[in-house]
Tab-separated table of C-alpha atoms in Angstrom:
chain	number	residue	atom	x	y	z
H	1	UNK	CA	-20.605	-23.631	10.845
H	2	UNK	CA	-16.958	-22.688	10.228
H	3	UNK	CA	-15.440	-25.676	12.119
H	4	UNK	CA	-14.217	-28.678	10.282
H	5	UNK	CA	-16.589	-31.563	10.721
H	6	UNK	CA	-19.984	-31.682	12.413
H	7	UNK	CA	-20.258	-30.396	15.948
H	8	UNK	CA	-23.060	-29.676	18.389
H	9	UNK	CA	-22.470	-27.780	21.650
H	10	UNK	CA	-24.422	-26.046	24.294
H	11	UNK	CA	-23.858	-22.317	24.524
H	12	UNK	CA	-21.126	-22.270	27.136
H	13	UNK	CA	-19.276	-25.183	25.500
H	14	UNK	CA	-19.419	-23.445	22.120
H	15	UNK	CA	-17.833	-20.301	23.705
H	16	UNK	CA	-15.175	-22.404	25.396
H	17	UNK	CA	-14.368	-24.311	22.155
H	18	UNK	CA	-13.920	-21.006	20.304
H	19	UNK	CA	-11.725	-19.262	22.924
H	20	UNK	CA	-8.979	-18.770	20.293
H	21	UNK	CA	-11.282	-18.905	17.238
H	22	UNK	CA	-13.167	-15.588	17.438
H	23	UNK	CA	-13.968	-15.506	13.692
H	24	UNK	CA	-15.855	-18.712	13.370
H	25	UNK	CA	-19.520	-18.498	12.394
H	26	UNK	CA	-22.080	-20.426	14.379
H	27	UNK	CA	-25.710	-21.352	14.146
H	28	UNK	CA	-28.252	-21.970	16.935
H	29	UNK	CA	-31.189	-24.398	16.928
H	30	UNK	CA	-34.440	-22.535	17.560
H	31	UNK	CA	-36.756	-25.507	17.729
H	32	UNK	CA	-37.535	-25.785	14.059
H	33	UNK	CA	-34.293	-24.952	12.196
H	34	UNK	CA	-30.770	-23.601	12.626
H	35	UNK	CA	-30.457	-19.874	12.388
H	36	UNK	CA	-27.296	-17.750	12.256
H	37	UNK	CA	-26.112	-16.282	15.519
H	38	UNK	CA	-22.718	-14.980	16.813
H	39	UNK	CA	-20.283	-15.898	19.453
H	40	UNK	CA	-20.927	-12.551	21.149
H	41	UNK	CA	-24.635	-13.430	21.510
H	42	UNK	CA	-23.614	-16.750	23.075
H	43	UNK	CA	-21.656	-14.855	25.728
H	44	UNK	CA	-18.158	-14.878	24.185
H	45	UNK	CA	-15.797	-12.220	25.626
H	46	UNK	CA	-12.495	-11.689	23.892
H	47	UNK	CA	-9.771	-11.115	26.455
H	48	UNK	CA	-6.886	-9.081	25.015
H	49	UNK	CA	-3.720	-10.209	26.762
H	50	UNK	CA	-2.917	-12.966	29.278
H	51	UNK	CA	-3.068	-15.486	26.439
H	52	UNK	CA	-6.836	-15.381	26.275
H	53	UNK	CA	-7.430	-15.565	30.069
H	54	UNK	CA	-9.320	-12.755	31.869
H	55	UNK	CA	-7.235	-10.039	33.367
H	56	UNK	CA	-7.246	-10.477	37.211
H	57	UNK	CA	-7.439	-6.689	37.669
H	58	UNK	CA	-10.613	-6.172	35.678
H	59	UNK	CA	-13.927	-5.812	37.481
H	60	UNK	CA	-16.192	-8.831	37.332
H	61	UNK	CA	-19.181	-7.049	35.845
H	62	UNK	CA	-18.314	-3.502	34.752
H	63	UNK	CA	-20.539	-1.106	32.961
H	64	UNK	CA	-18.840	-0.256	29.658
H	65	UNK	CA	-20.523	3.161	29.587
H	66	UNK	CA	-18.839	4.225	32.804
H	67	UNK	CA	-15.567	4.965	31.011
H	68	UNK	CA	-12.401	5.767	32.970
H	69	UNK	CA	-12.409	5.747	36.774
H	70	UNK	CA	-9.818	6.733	39.306
H	71	UNK	CA	-8.636	4.032	41.685
H	72	UNK	CA	-7.927	6.013	44.878
H	73	UNK	CA	-7.026	2.842	46.802
H	74	UNK	CA	-3.727	2.564	45.002
H	75	UNK	CA	-0.618	4.324	46.318
H	76	UNK	CA	0.125	6.199	43.096
H	77	UNK	CA	-3.553	7.063	42.237
H	78	UNK	CA	-3.082	5.097	39.053
H	79	UNK	CA	-5.834	5.453	36.400
H	80	UNK	CA	-7.980	2.411	36.095
H	81	UNK	CA	-10.502	1.826	33.314
H	82	UNK	CA	-13.421	-0.474	32.859
H	83	UNK	CA	-11.817	-2.003	29.807
H	84	UNK	CA	-14.760	-3.866	28.408
H	85	UNK	CA	-16.314	-2.518	25.240
H	86	UNK	CA	-17.801	-3.697	21.966
H	87	UNK	CA	-15.840	-3.596	18.735
H	88	UNK	CA	-16.563	-4.121	15.061
H	89	UNK	CA	-13.722	-6.325	13.648
H	90	UNK	CA	-13.305	-6.890	9.898
H	91	UNK	CA	-11.785	-10.193	8.899
H	92	UNK	CA	-11.409	-12.212	5.708
H	93	UNK	CA	-14.550	-14.209	6.605
H	94	UNK	CA	-16.683	-11.150	7.107
H	95	UNK	CA	-17.495	-8.375	9.598
H	96	UNK	CA	-17.889	-9.421	13.250
H	97	UNK	CA	-19.039	-7.724	16.421
H	98	UNK	CA	-17.203	-8.786	19.586
H	99	UNK	CA	-17.143	-7.677	23.226
H	100	UNK	CA	-13.536	-7.041	24.084
H	101	UNK	CA	-11.815	-6.887	27.533
H	102	UNK	CA	-8.354	-5.244	27.536
H	103	UNK	CA	-5.668	-5.928	30.197
H	104	UNK	CA	-5.900	-3.618	33.203
H	105	UNK	CA	-2.867	-4.683	35.158
H	106	UNK	CA	-0.815	-2.132	37.150
H	107	UNK	CA	1.351	-0.165	34.699
H	108	UNK	CA	-1.132	-0.418	31.872
H	109	UNK	CA	-2.236	2.860	30.205
H	110	UNK	CA	-5.684	3.655	28.759
H	111	UNK	CA	-3.930	5.458	25.942
H	112	UNK	CA	-2.291	2.183	24.899
H	113	UNK	CA	-5.454	0.369	23.939
H	114	UNK	CA	-4.362	0.469	20.291
H	115	UNK	CA	-1.051	-1.178	21.166
H	116	UNK	CA	-2.908	-3.983	22.962
H	117	UNK	CA	-4.906	-4.560	19.798
H	118	UNK	CA	-1.913	-4.531	17.551
H	119	UNK	CA	-0.314	-7.270	19.663
H	120	UNK	CA	-3.370	-9.396	18.870
H	121	UNK	CA	-2.851	-8.703	15.089
H	122	UNK	CA	-5.708	-6.299	15.024
H	123	UNK	CA	-5.142	-2.889	13.343
H	124	UNK	CA	-7.393	-0.243	15.030
H	125	UNK	CA	-9.096	2.332	12.868
H	126	UNK	CA	-8.276	5.009	15.398
H	127	UNK	CA	-5.757	5.553	18.145
H	128	UNK	CA	-8.127	7.075	20.734
H	129	UNK	CA	-10.906	4.811	22.050
H	130	UNK	CA	-10.913	2.471	19.016
H	131	UNK	CA	-14.203	0.807	18.257
H	132	UNK	CA	-13.307	-0.673	14.833
H	133	UNK	CA	-10.311	-2.869	13.926
H	134	UNK	CA	-9.105	-4.815	10.899
H	135	UNK	CA	-7.228	-8.139	11.186
H	136	UNK	CA	-3.683	-8.218	9.686
H	137	UNK	CA	-4.972	-11.075	7.455
H	138	UNK	CA	-7.778	-9.031	5.835
H	139	UNK	CA	-5.427	-6.116	5.124
H	140	UNK	CA	-2.930	-8.423	3.461
H	141	UNK	CA	-5.790	-10.005	1.593
H	142	UNK	CA	-7.000	-6.649	0.335
H	143	UNK	CA	-3.530	-5.551	-0.848
H	144	UNK	CA	-2.975	-8.779	-2.830
H	145	UNK	CA	-6.614	-8.528	-4.218
H	146	UNK	CA	-5.932	-4.942	-5.323
H	147	UNK	CA	-2.611	-5.798	-6.996
H	148	UNK	CA	-3.604	-9.077	-8.711
H	149	UNK	CA	-7.313	-8.572	-9.372
H	150	UNK	CA	-7.405	-4.748	-9.460
H	151	UNK	CA	-10.167	-4.801	-6.811
H	152	UNK	CA	-11.333	-1.436	-5.500
H	153	UNK	CA	-11.826	-0.916	-1.801
H	154	UNK	CA	-15.569	-0.487	-2.385
H	155	UNK	CA	-15.881	-3.816	-4.172
H	156	UNK	CA	-13.704	-5.584	-1.663
H	157	UNK	CA	-15.823	-4.361	1.296
H	158	UNK	CA	-19.007	-5.163	-0.537
H	159	UNK	CA	-17.717	-8.778	-0.838
H	160	UNK	CA	-17.117	-8.897	2.903
H	161	UNK	CA	-20.571	-7.621	3.634
H	162	UNK	CA	-22.051	-10.379	1.441
H	163	UNK	CA	-19.909	-12.935	3.262
H	164	UNK	CA	-21.439	-11.690	6.512
H	165	UNK	CA	-25.067	-11.465	5.389
H	166	UNK	CA	-25.761	-12.232	1.741
H	167	UNK	CA	-29.529	-11.680	2.177
H	168	UNK	CA	-29.389	-8.321	3.904
H	169	UNK	CA	-25.991	-6.810	3.396
H	170	UNK	CA	-27.295	-3.348	4.302
H	171	UNK	CA	-27.606	-4.544	7.942
H	172	UNK	CA	-23.812	-5.084	8.146
H	173	UNK	CA	-21.864	-2.149	9.694
H	174	UNK	CA	-20.364	0.106	7.011
H	175	UNK	CA	-16.576	0.495	7.542
H	176	UNK	CA	-15.639	1.373	3.962
H	177	UNK	CA	-14.062	4.711	4.903
H	178	UNK	CA	-12.079	3.121	7.700
H	179	UNK	CA	-10.878	0.445	5.264
H	180	UNK	CA	-9.574	3.179	2.886
H	181	UNK	CA	-7.678	4.950	5.724
H	182	UNK	CA	-6.298	1.842	7.387
H	183	UNK	CA	-5.257	0.140	4.203
H	184	UNK	CA	-3.216	3.278	3.177
H	185	UNK	CA	-1.401	3.143	6.505
H	186	UNK	CA	-0.928	-0.647	6.291
H	187	UNK	CA	0.543	-0.384	2.791
H	188	UNK	CA	3.056	2.261	3.877
H	189	UNK	CA	4.082	0.290	7.046
H	190	UNK	CA	4.603	-2.927	5.018
H	191	UNK	CA	6.812	-1.210	2.507
H	192	UNK	CA	8.949	0.538	5.110
H	193	UNK	CA	9.408	-2.832	6.770
H	194	UNK	CA	10.349	-4.663	3.590
H	195	UNK	CA	12.906	-2.043	2.625
H	196	UNK	CA	14.514	-1.984	6.052
H	197	UNK	CA	13.051	1.200	7.525
H	198	UNK	CA	10.349	-0.419	9.712
H	199	UNK	CA	12.410	-0.198	12.906
H	200	UNK	CA	14.407	2.912	12.140
H	201	UNK	CA	12.233	6.018	12.526
H	202	UNK	CA	15.163	8.416	12.157
H	203	UNK	CA	16.548	7.306	8.763
H	204	UNK	CA	14.615	8.629	5.779
H	205	UNK	CA	14.267	6.246	2.811
H	206	UNK	CA	15.151	8.999	0.374
H	207	UNK	CA	13.960	9.397	-3.209
H	208	UNK	CA	13.085	6.013	-4.604
H	209	UNK	CA	14.086	4.308	-1.339
H	210	UNK	CA	10.892	2.228	-1.174
H	211	UNK	CA	11.133	0.920	-4.731
H	212	UNK	CA	12.526	-2.104	-6.455
H	213	UNK	CA	14.455	-1.869	-9.722
H	214	UNK	CA	15.633	-4.355	-12.294
H	215	UNK	CA	18.320	-6.631	-10.864
H	216	UNK	CA	19.696	-7.511	-14.254
H	217	UNK	CA	20.284	-3.958	-15.531
H	218	UNK	CA	23.879	-2.797	-15.042
H	219	UNK	CA	24.030	-0.543	-12.015
H	220	UNK	CA	27.339	0.829	-10.699
H	221	UNK	CA	28.065	-0.028	-7.054
H	222	UNK	CA	25.107	-2.475	-7.106
H	223	UNK	CA	25.871	-5.263	-9.535
H	224	UNK	CA	28.941	-3.963	-11.431
H	225	UNK	CA	32.560	-3.452	-10.509
H	226	UNK	CA	33.385	0.158	-9.650
H	227	UNK	CA	35.698	0.541	-12.725
H	228	UNK	CA	33.288	-0.874	-15.326
H	229	UNK	CA	31.877	1.814	-17.646
H	230	UNK	CA	28.613	0.686	-19.183
H	231	UNK	CA	25.921	1.700	-21.641
H	232	UNK	CA	22.334	0.573	-21.288
H	233	UNK	CA	18.941	1.783	-22.498
H	234	UNK	CA	15.849	3.039	-20.769
H	235	UNK	CA	12.538	3.932	-22.408
H	236	UNK	CA	10.075	6.696	-21.616
H	237	UNK	CA	6.358	6.564	-22.433
H	238	UNK	CA	3.004	7.871	-21.213
H	239	UNK	CA	-0.411	6.542	-20.206
H	240	UNK	CA	-3.363	8.984	-20.696
H	241	UNK	CA	-6.020	6.794	-19.043
H	242	UNK	CA	-4.375	7.535	-15.644
H	243	UNK	CA	-6.145	10.841	-15.163
H	244	UNK	CA	-6.877	12.564	-11.920
H	245	UNK	CA	-9.841	14.585	-10.724
H	246	UNK	CA	-9.237	17.985	-9.150
H	247	UNK	CA	-9.375	17.902	-5.371
H	248	UNK	CA	-11.788	20.138	-3.472
H	249	UNK	CA	-9.526	20.574	-0.476
H	250	UNK	CA	-5.941	19.646	-1.488
H	251	UNK	CA	-4.602	21.217	1.757
H	252	UNK	CA	-6.133	18.284	3.703
H	253	UNK	CA	-4.197	15.665	1.693
H	254	UNK	CA	-1.481	13.886	3.683
H	255	UNK	CA	1.265	11.987	1.869
H	256	UNK	CA	2.922	9.038	3.657
H	257	UNK	CA	5.658	8.245	1.096
H	258	UNK	CA	5.949	11.243	-1.223
H	259	UNK	CA	8.740	10.528	-3.740
H	260	UNK	CA	9.888	7.323	-1.938
H	261	UNK	CA	8.576	4.993	-4.619
H	262	UNK	CA	8.278	5.438	-8.393
H	263	UNK	CA	6.289	8.639	-8.587
H	264	UNK	CA	8.420	11.760	-8.255
H	265	UNK	CA	8.233	14.020	-5.204
H	266	UNK	CA	5.274	16.438	-5.584
H	267	UNK	CA	6.814	19.759	-4.452
H	268	UNK	CA	9.984	19.764	-6.606
H	269	UNK	CA	8.004	18.546	-9.612
H	270	UNK	CA	5.403	21.254	-9.246
H	271	UNK	CA	8.214	23.905	-8.938
H	272	UNK	CA	9.611	22.491	-12.194
H	273	UNK	CA	6.272	22.765	-13.927
H	274	UNK	CA	5.730	26.397	-12.895
H	275	UNK	CA	8.458	27.414	-15.350
H	276	UNK	CA	6.202	27.064	-18.361
H	277	UNK	CA	2.870	25.414	-17.625
H	278	UNK	CA	-0.366	27.297	-17.158
H	279	UNK	CA	-2.525	24.176	-16.474
H	280	UNK	CA	-2.102	21.811	-13.592
H	281	UNK	CA	-4.921	19.345	-14.442
H	282	UNK	CA	-3.529	15.840	-14.508
H	283	UNK	CA	-4.369	14.105	-17.886
H	284	UNK	CA	-2.069	11.046	-17.488
H	285	UNK	CA	1.242	9.758	-16.263
H	286	UNK	CA	4.625	9.159	-17.895
H	287	UNK	CA	7.254	6.598	-16.761
H	288	UNK	CA	10.688	5.466	-17.591
H	289	UNK	CA	11.505	1.701	-17.665
H	290	UNK	CA	14.473	-0.424	-18.676
H	291	UNK	CA	14.029	-1.472	-22.298
H	292	UNK	CA	15.545	-4.910	-21.763
H	293	UNK	CA	13.236	-6.185	-18.991
H	294	UNK	CA	10.421	-3.687	-18.542
H	295	UNK	CA	11.101	-2.692	-14.953
H	296	UNK	CA	9.928	0.786	-13.880
H	297	UNK	CA	12.794	3.061	-12.786
H	298	UNK	CA	12.266	4.404	-9.207
H	299	UNK	CA	11.495	8.110	-8.650
H	300	UNK	CA	10.932	8.797	-12.404
H	301	UNK	CA	7.140	8.626	-12.923
H	302	UNK	CA	5.528	12.024	-13.572
H	303	UNK	CA	2.116	13.427	-14.137
H	304	UNK	CA	1.158	14.758	-17.630
H	305	UNK	CA	-0.881	17.896	-18.073
H	306	UNK	CA	-0.996	18.450	-21.855
H	307	UNK	CA	0.238	15.444	-23.750
H	308	UNK	CA	3.783	14.089	-23.628
H	309	UNK	CA	5.590	17.419	-23.375
H	310	UNK	CA	9.341	17.743	-23.047
H	311	UNK	CA	8.784	19.592	-19.791
H	312	UNK	CA	7.449	16.333	-18.335
H	313	UNK	CA	9.472	13.719	-20.174
H	314	UNK	CA	12.788	15.495	-19.547
H	315	UNK	CA	12.156	15.546	-15.786
H	316	UNK	CA	11.399	11.723	-15.871
H	317	UNK	CA	14.509	10.982	-17.977
H	318	UNK	CA	16.815	13.123	-15.743
H	319	UNK	CA	15.565	11.373	-12.657
H	320	UNK	CA	15.937	7.964	-14.324
H	321	UNK	CA	19.517	8.709	-15.513
H	322	UNK	CA	20.419	9.874	-11.984
H	323	UNK	CA	19.300	6.569	-10.383
H	324	UNK	CA	22.277	4.260	-9.885
H	325	UNK	CA	23.904	5.565	-13.125
H	326	UNK	CA	26.967	7.505	-11.872
H	327	UNK	CA	29.309	5.738	-14.280
H	328	UNK	CA	27.128	5.888	-17.453
H	329	UNK	CA	28.987	7.654	-20.187
H	330	UNK	CA	26.559	7.530	-23.156
H	331	UNK	CA	22.839	8.036	-23.675
H	332	UNK	CA	20.545	8.135	-26.739
H	333	UNK	CA	17.883	10.827	-26.652
H	334	UNK	CA	16.713	14.003	-28.401
H	335	UNK	CA	19.129	16.323	-30.230
H	336	UNK	CA	18.128	19.358	-28.087
H	337	UNK	CA	17.932	17.527	-24.830
H	338	UNK	CA	21.171	18.886	-23.480
H	339	UNK	CA	20.164	22.474	-24.244
H	340	UNK	CA	16.864	22.079	-22.425
H	341	UNK	CA	18.687	20.686	-19.376
H	342	UNK	CA	21.083	23.667	-19.352
H	343	UNK	CA	18.162	26.108	-19.466
H	344	UNK	CA	16.264	24.529	-16.567
H	345	UNK	CA	17.605	24.791	-12.952
H	346	UNK	CA	15.518	21.748	-11.886
H	347	UNK	CA	16.994	19.357	-14.494
H	348	UNK	CA	20.309	17.592	-13.605
H	349	UNK	CA	22.389	14.943	-15.345
H	350	UNK	CA	25.388	12.852	-14.391
H	351	UNK	CA	28.466	15.108	-15.146
H	352	UNK	CA	30.238	12.547	-17.397
H	353	UNK	CA	27.115	11.749	-19.472
H	354	UNK	CA	27.390	12.140	-23.282
H	355	UNK	CA	24.159	12.530	-25.255
H	356	UNK	CA	23.686	11.071	-28.740
H	357	UNK	CA	20.539	11.444	-30.895
H	358	UNK	CA	18.903	8.062	-31.175
H	359	UNK	CA	18.652	8.315	-34.989
H	360	UNK	CA	20.706	7.463	-38.053
H	361	UNK	CA	24.079	5.831	-37.269
H	362	UNK	CA	23.363	6.056	-33.548
H	363	UNK	CA	20.316	3.814	-33.793
H	364	UNK	CA	20.449	0.828	-31.498
H	365	UNK	CA	20.393	-1.386	-34.610
H	366	UNK	CA	23.985	-0.253	-35.275
H	367	UNK	CA	25.401	-0.208	-31.786
H	368	UNK	CA	27.511	-3.232	-30.871
H	369	UNK	CA	26.159	-5.141	-27.812
H	370	UNK	CA	22.799	-3.288	-27.674
H	371	UNK	CA	20.879	-6.332	-28.718
H	372	UNK	CA	17.446	-6.494	-30.295
H	373	UNK	CA	14.978	-4.547	-28.056
H	374	UNK	CA	11.228	-4.237	-27.841
H	375	UNK	CA	10.846	-0.477	-28.242
H	376	UNK	CA	7.227	-0.553	-27.048
H	377	UNK	CA	7.712	-2.503	-23.827
H	378	UNK	CA	6.112	0.222	-21.780
H	379	UNK	CA	2.841	-0.193	-23.708
H	380	UNK	CA	2.614	-3.743	-22.308
H	381	UNK	CA	3.186	-2.387	-18.776
H	382	UNK	CA	0.382	0.134	-19.086
H	383	UNK	CA	-2.257	-2.514	-19.817
H	384	UNK	CA	-2.785	-3.575	-16.192
H	385	UNK	CA	-2.800	0.095	-15.048
H	386	UNK	CA	-5.735	0.841	-17.280
H	387	UNK	CA	-7.823	-1.346	-14.955
H	388	UNK	CA	-7.067	0.672	-11.852
H	389	UNK	CA	-7.218	4.125	-13.479
H	390	UNK	CA	-10.935	4.625	-12.903
H	391	UNK	CA	-10.484	3.879	-9.190
H	392	UNK	CA	-7.378	6.026	-8.761
H	393	UNK	CA	-8.927	8.904	-10.666
H	394	UNK	CA	-11.076	9.984	-7.741
H	395	UNK	CA	-8.473	9.426	-4.979
H	396	UNK	CA	-6.559	12.226	-3.313
H	397	UNK	CA	-3.202	13.018	-4.975
H	398	UNK	CA	-1.241	11.383	-2.210
H	399	UNK	CA	-3.340	8.231	-2.086
H	400	UNK	CA	-3.240	8.012	-5.913
H	401	UNK	CA	0.492	8.251	-5.876
H	402	UNK	CA	0.881	5.585	-3.280
H	403	UNK	CA	-1.487	3.216	-5.161
H	404	UNK	CA	0.441	3.659	-8.377
H	405	UNK	CA	3.691	3.150	-6.544
H	406	UNK	CA	2.362	-0.046	-5.097
H	407	UNK	CA	1.306	-1.442	-8.482
H	408	UNK	CA	4.628	-0.469	-10.113
H	409	UNK	CA	6.469	-2.103	-7.209
H	410	UNK	CA	4.439	-5.263	-7.680
H	411	UNK	CA	5.116	-5.220	-11.441
H	412	UNK	CA	8.853	-5.049	-10.736
H	413	UNK	CA	8.603	-7.712	-8.112
H	414	UNK	CA	6.921	-10.189	-10.431
H	415	UNK	CA	9.609	-9.448	-13.040
H	416	UNK	CA	12.306	-10.047	-10.417
H	417	UNK	CA	10.949	-13.416	-9.158
H	418	UNK	CA	10.223	-14.649	-12.692
H	419	UNK	CA	13.397	-13.552	-14.274
H	420	UNK	CA	15.287	-16.821	-13.592
H	421	UNK	CA	12.584	-19.059	-15.069
H	422	UNK	CA	13.555	-18.711	-18.709
H	423	UNK	CA	17.172	-19.307	-17.904
H	424	UNK	CA	16.292	-22.434	-15.870
H	425	UNK	CA	14.150	-23.696	-18.732
H	426	UNK	CA	17.059	-23.368	-21.107
H	427	UNK	CA	19.344	-25.323	-18.783
H	428	UNK	CA	16.807	-28.074	-18.461
């Protein structure tokens, strides 16, 4: 049914033809009509390793319920396993059940089943005795679907269930929770790989180390000479649709990339808020972005508790001004901003920074070289986030932070790859 063209095989020939096509859907003639079946029902056995061939060390007809056995005929009493078991595998075409046989050659380890699956581009839902796996393709598909279409994990999995059995989707195995957990891990692994930390487990990305920033904004030691002093503008704004529900058991929340993207690290920020806030309920988020191009500044997005208070916005601005801004000498902000920084041990600014109030003669309309700026550019950036806020509202704090980081990273990425198009159009 999934193959190109029209084919008709006997059962053994169909299995042989799909040796390397385990996610094709097939139908069987029952005497009156074709009815859906599966490759597993036709006798398909997925051999992991040996390029699809059976492992010569595996028993010919093992009982999968016998588990791990000791082979006392070997010199080193190596542990052998009957490595044949059934798995639920989630793919872009639907949810499949397959009988899997893992390599059992000398030197193999029963604790490395998950590694055998990863080599086949299958991400197991658990490390110990995995019985569910997701293909790399479906995880990539889900991430792009979430970024571009704002699809929730529930809606995405419901779509896969209908691909599998549109008439009776309730008969399809439910792996929604596993998708939530695995996609969170997959997202973090992909980002660490993209930013050069995938093969270096000792080096920490640091604050904002897994985030993209505007390539066109002047940044000392990045795209400017070391001796060039520069002035540029960044905006701060809030979004009050990005609320968050209170967690029942926050101690069980596990962060994979706390503070490595656009949201600030949780512990230092909460320490900062303890100075004057009596409420920790999250009512929205505030971000800083470059006014020229609308790119979010890494490690500067904060949670709001009671409106756009200086306690929150100052923390965002200080983190933004400290990101690749060592040589900045002027900034336009509130008249009392410097005093609030002096009175807070958790707020820091570049030592040479001079603060000017952004009013009167210091308005950008009167500053040479400032250009004409869209002062509400952040409002345009919040529009896509309003679509994901209902989904992120019920997530754990760590998962919510990683989802917002992912969408902000994607927003900056699309700005980056599309930045040259207007210039090319002018040249043409």
